[in-house]
mmCIF file with all atom_site columns, C-alpha atoms in Angstrom:
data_model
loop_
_atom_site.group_PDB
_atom_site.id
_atom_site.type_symbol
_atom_site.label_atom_id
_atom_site.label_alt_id
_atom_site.label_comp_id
_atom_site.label_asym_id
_atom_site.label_entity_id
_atom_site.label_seq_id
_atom_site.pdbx_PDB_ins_code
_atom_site.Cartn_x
_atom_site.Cartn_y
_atom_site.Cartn_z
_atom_site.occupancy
_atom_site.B_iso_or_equiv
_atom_site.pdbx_formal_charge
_atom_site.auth_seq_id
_atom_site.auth_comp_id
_atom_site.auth_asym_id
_atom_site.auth_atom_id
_atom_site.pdbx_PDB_model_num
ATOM 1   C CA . UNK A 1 1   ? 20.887  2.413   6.250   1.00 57.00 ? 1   UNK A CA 1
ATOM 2   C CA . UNK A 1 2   ? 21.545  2.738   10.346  1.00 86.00 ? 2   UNK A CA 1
ATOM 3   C CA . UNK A 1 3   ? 18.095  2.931   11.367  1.00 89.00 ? 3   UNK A CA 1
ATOM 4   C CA . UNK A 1 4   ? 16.500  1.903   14.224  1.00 94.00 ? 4   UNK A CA 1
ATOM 5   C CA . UNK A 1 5   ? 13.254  -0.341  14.423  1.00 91.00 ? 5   UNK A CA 1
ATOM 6   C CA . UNK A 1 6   ? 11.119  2.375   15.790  1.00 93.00 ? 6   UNK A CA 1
ATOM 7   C CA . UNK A 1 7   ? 12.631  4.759   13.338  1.00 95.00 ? 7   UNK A CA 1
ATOM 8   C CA . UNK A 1 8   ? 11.990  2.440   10.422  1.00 95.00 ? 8   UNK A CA 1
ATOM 9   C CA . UNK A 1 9   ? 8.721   2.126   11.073  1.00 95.00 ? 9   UNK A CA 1
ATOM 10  C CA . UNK A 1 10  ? 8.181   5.859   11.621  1.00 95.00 ? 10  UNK A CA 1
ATOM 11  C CA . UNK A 1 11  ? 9.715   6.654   8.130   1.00 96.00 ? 11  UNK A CA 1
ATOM 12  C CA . UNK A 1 12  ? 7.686   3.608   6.472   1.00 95.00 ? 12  UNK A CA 1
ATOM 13  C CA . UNK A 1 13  ? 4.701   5.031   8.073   1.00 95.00 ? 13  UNK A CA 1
ATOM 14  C CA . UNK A 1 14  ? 4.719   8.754   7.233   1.00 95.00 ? 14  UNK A CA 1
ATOM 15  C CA . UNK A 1 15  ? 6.076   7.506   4.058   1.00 95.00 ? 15  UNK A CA 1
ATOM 16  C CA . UNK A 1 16  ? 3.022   5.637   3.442   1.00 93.00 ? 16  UNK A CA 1
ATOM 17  C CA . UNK A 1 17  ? 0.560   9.165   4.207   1.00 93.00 ? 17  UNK A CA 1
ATOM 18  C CA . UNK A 1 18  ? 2.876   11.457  2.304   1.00 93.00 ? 18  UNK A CA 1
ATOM 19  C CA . UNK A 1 19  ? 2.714   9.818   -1.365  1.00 90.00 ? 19  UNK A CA 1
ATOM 20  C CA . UNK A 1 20  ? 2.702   11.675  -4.507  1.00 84.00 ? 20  UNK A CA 1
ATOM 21  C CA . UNK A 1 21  ? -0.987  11.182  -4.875  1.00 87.00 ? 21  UNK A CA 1
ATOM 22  C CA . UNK A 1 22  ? -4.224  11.158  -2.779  1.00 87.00 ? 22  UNK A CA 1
ATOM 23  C CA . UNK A 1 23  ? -5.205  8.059   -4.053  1.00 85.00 ? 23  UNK A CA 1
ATOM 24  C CA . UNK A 1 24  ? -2.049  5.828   -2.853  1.00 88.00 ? 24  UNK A CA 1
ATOM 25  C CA . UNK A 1 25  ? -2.252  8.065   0.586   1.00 89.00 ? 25  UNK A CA 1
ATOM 26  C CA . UNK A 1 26  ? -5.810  6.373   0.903   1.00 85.00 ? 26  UNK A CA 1
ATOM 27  C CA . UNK A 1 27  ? -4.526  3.421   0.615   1.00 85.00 ? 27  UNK A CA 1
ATOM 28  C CA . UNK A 1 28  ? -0.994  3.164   1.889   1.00 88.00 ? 28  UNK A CA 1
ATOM 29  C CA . UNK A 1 29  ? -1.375  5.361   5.043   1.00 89.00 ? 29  UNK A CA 1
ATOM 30  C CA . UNK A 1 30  ? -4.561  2.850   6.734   1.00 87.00 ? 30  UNK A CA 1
ATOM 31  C CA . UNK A 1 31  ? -2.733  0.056   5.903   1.00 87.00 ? 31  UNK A CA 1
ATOM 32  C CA . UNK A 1 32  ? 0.159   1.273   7.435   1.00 89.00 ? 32  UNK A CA 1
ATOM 33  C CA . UNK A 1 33  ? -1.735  2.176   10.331  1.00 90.00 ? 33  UNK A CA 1
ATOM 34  C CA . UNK A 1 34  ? -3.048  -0.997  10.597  1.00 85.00 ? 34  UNK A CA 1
ATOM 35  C CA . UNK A 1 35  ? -0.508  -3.398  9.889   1.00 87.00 ? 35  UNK A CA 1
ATOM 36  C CA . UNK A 1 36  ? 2.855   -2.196  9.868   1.00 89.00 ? 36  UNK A CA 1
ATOM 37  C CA . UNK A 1 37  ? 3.650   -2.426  13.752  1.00 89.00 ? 37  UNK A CA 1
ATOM 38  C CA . UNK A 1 38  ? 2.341   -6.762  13.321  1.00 89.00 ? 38  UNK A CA 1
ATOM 39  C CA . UNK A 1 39  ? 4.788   -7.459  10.391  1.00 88.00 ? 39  UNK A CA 1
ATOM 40  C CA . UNK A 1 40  ? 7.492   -9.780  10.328  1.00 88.00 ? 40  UNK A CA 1
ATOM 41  C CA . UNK A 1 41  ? 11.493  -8.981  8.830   1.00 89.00 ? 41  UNK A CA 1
ATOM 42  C CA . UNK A 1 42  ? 10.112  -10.530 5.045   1.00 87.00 ? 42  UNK A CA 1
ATOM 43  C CA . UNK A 1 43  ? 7.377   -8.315  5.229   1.00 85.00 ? 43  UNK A CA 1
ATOM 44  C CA . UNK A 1 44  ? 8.714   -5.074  6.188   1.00 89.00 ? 44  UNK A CA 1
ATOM 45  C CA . UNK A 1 45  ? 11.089  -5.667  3.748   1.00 90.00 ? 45  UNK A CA 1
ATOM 46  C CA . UNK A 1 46  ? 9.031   -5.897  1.169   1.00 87.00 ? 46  UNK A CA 1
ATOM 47  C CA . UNK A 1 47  ? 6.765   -2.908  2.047   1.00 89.00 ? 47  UNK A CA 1
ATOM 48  C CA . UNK A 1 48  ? 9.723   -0.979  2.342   1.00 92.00 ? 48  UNK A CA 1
ATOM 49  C CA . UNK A 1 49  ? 10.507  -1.757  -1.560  1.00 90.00 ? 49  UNK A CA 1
ATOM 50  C CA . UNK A 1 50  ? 6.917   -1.156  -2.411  1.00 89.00 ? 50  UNK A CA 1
ATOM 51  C CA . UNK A 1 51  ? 7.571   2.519   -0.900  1.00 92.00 ? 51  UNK A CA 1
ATOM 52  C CA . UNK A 1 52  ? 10.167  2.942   -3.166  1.00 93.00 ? 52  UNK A CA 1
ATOM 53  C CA . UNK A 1 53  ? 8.005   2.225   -6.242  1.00 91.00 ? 53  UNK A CA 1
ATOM 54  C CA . UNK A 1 54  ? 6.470   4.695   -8.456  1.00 90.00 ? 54  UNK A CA 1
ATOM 55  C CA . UNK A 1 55  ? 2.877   5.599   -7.294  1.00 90.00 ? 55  UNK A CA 1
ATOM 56  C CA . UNK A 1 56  ? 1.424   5.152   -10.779 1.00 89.00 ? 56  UNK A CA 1
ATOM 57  C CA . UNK A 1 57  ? 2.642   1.694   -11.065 1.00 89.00 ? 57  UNK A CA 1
ATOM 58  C CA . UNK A 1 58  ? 1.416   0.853   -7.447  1.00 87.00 ? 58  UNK A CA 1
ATOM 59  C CA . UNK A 1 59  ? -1.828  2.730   -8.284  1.00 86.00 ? 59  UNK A CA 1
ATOM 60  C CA . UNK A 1 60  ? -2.118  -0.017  -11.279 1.00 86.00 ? 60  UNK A CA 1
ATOM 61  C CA . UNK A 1 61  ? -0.944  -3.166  -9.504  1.00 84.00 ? 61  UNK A CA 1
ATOM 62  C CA . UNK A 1 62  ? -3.163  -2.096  -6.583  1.00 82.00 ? 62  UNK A CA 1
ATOM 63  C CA . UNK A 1 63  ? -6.495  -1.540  -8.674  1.00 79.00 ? 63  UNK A CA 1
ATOM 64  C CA . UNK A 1 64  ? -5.979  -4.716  -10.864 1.00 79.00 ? 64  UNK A CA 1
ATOM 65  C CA . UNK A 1 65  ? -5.184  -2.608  -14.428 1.00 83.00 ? 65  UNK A CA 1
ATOM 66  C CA . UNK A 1 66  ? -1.796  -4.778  -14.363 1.00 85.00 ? 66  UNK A CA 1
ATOM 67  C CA . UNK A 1 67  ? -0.173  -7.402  -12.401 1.00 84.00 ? 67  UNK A CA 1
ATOM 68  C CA . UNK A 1 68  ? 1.829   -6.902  -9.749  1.00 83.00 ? 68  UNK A CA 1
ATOM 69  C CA . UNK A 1 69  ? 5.707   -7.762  -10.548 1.00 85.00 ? 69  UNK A CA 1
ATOM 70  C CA . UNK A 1 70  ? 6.490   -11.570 -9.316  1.00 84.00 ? 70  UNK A CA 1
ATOM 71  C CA . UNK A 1 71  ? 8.889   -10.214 -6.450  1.00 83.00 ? 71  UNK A CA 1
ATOM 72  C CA . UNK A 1 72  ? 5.846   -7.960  -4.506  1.00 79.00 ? 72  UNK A CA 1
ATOM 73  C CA . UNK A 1 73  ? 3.710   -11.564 -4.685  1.00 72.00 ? 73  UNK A CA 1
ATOM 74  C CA . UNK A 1 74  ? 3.617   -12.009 -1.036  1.00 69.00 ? 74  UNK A CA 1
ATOM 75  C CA . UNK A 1 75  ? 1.290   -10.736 2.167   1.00 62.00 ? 75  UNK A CA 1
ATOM 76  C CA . UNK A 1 76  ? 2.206   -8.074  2.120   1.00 57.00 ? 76  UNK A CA 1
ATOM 77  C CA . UNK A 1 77  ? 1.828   -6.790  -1.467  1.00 63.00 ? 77  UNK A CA 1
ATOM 78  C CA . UNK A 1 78  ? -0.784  -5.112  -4.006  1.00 63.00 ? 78  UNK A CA 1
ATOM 79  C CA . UNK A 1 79  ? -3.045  -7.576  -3.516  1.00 61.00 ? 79  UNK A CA 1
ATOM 80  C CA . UNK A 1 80  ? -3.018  -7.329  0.601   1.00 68.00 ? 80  UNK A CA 1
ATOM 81  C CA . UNK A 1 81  ? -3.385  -3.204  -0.303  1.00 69.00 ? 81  UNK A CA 1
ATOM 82  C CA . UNK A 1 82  ? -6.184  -3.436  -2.112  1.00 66.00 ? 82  UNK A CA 1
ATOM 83  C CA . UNK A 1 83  ? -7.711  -5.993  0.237   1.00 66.00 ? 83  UNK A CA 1
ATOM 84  C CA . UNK A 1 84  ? -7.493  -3.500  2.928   1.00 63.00 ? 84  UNK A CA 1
ATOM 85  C CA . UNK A 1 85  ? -8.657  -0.707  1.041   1.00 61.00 ? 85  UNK A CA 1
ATOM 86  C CA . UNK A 1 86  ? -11.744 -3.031  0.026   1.00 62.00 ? 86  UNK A CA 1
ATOM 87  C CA . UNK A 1 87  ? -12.528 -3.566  3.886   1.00 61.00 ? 87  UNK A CA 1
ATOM 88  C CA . UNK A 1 88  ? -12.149 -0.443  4.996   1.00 57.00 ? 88  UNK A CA 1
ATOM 89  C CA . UNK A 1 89  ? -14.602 1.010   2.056   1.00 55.00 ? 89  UNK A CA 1
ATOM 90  C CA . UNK A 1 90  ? -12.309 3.486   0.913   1.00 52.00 ? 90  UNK A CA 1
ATOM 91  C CA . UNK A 1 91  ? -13.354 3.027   -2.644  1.00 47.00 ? 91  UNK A CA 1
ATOM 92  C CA . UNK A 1 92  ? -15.981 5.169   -1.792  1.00 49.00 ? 92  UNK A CA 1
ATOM 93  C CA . UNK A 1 93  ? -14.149 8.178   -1.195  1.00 48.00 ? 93  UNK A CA 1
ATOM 94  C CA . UNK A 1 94  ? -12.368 7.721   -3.780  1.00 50.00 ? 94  UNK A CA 1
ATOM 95  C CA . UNK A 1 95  ? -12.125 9.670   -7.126  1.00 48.00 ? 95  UNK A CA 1
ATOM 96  C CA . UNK A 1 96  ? -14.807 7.843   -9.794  1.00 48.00 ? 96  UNK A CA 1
ATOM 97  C CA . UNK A 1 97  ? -11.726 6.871   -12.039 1.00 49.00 ? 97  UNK A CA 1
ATOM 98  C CA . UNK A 1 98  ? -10.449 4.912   -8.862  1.00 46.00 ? 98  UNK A CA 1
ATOM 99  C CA . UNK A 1 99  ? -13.745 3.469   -7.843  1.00 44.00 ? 99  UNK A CA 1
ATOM 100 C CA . UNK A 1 100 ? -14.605 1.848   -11.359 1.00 45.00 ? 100 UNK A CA 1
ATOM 101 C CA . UNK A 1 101 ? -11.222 0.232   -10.979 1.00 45.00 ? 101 UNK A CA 1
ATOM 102 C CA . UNK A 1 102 ? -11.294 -1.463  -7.663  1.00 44.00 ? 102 UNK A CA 1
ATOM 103 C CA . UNK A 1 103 ? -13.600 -4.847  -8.269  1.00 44.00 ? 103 UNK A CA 1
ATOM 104 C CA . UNK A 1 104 ? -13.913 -7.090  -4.987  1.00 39.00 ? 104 UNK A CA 1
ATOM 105 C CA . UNK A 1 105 ? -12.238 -9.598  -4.476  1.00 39.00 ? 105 UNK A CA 1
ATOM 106 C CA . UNK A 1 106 ? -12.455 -13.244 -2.676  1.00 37.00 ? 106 UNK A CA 1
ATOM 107 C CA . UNK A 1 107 ? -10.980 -13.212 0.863   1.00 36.00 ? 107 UNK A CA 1
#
C-alpha cells in the first residue's frame, strides 16, 4: 500500500472507532486516540495486523477468554488493549457479558 504516514494513521484510527461491534469500538478507538500518534514502525505494524483481525477473536484475546496468538505478544497487543480499557474504566459502560470478562490486571 502507497500511503502516507498521516494517512496511515488516519485509516488506523477511524478504523479503530468503526469496528463491527460496540464493544471493540470501546476499546480500540481510546486507545487509538491515545497512543497511536507515540508508536514506533514495530508497533504500528502490529496494530495495523490487529485491525485486520476478526473482532470476535480480538474481543476474546482482549478479555482474557483465550490467549492472544504468539505474533500479537508485544506492546502493543491484547494485553496493552485491555490495559487501557482497564484505566480508562470502560468496563463500566460496557455490556454485563463484557464486564464479567475483563478481570484486572498487574501493571
Amino acid at each position: 500500500m502507497n500511503e502516507t504516514a498521516e494517512n496511515r494513521l488516519k485509516r488506523m484510527n477511524m478504523r479503530s472507532w468503526r469496528r463491527g461491534t460496540k464493544e471493540m469500538d470501546m476499546i480500540l478507538g481510546p486507545y487509538s486516540d491515545d497512543r497511536l500518534a507515540t508508536m514506533d514502525a514495530a508497533d504500528l505494524e502490529l496494530y495495523d495486523a490487529l485491525l485486520l483481525e476478526n473482532d470476535q477473536d480480538l474481543y476474546q484475546w482482549v478479555s482474557g477468554q483465550v490467549p492472544a496468538p504468539e505474533r500479537f505478544a508485544r506492546p502493543a497487543g491484547p494485553s496493552s488493549l485491555k490495559r487501557c480499557a482497564q484505566s480508562r474504566k470502560l468496563w463500566r459502560s460496557m455490556p454485563p457479558s463484557f464486564a464479567a470478562s475483563v478481570r484486572l490486571i498487574p501493571s
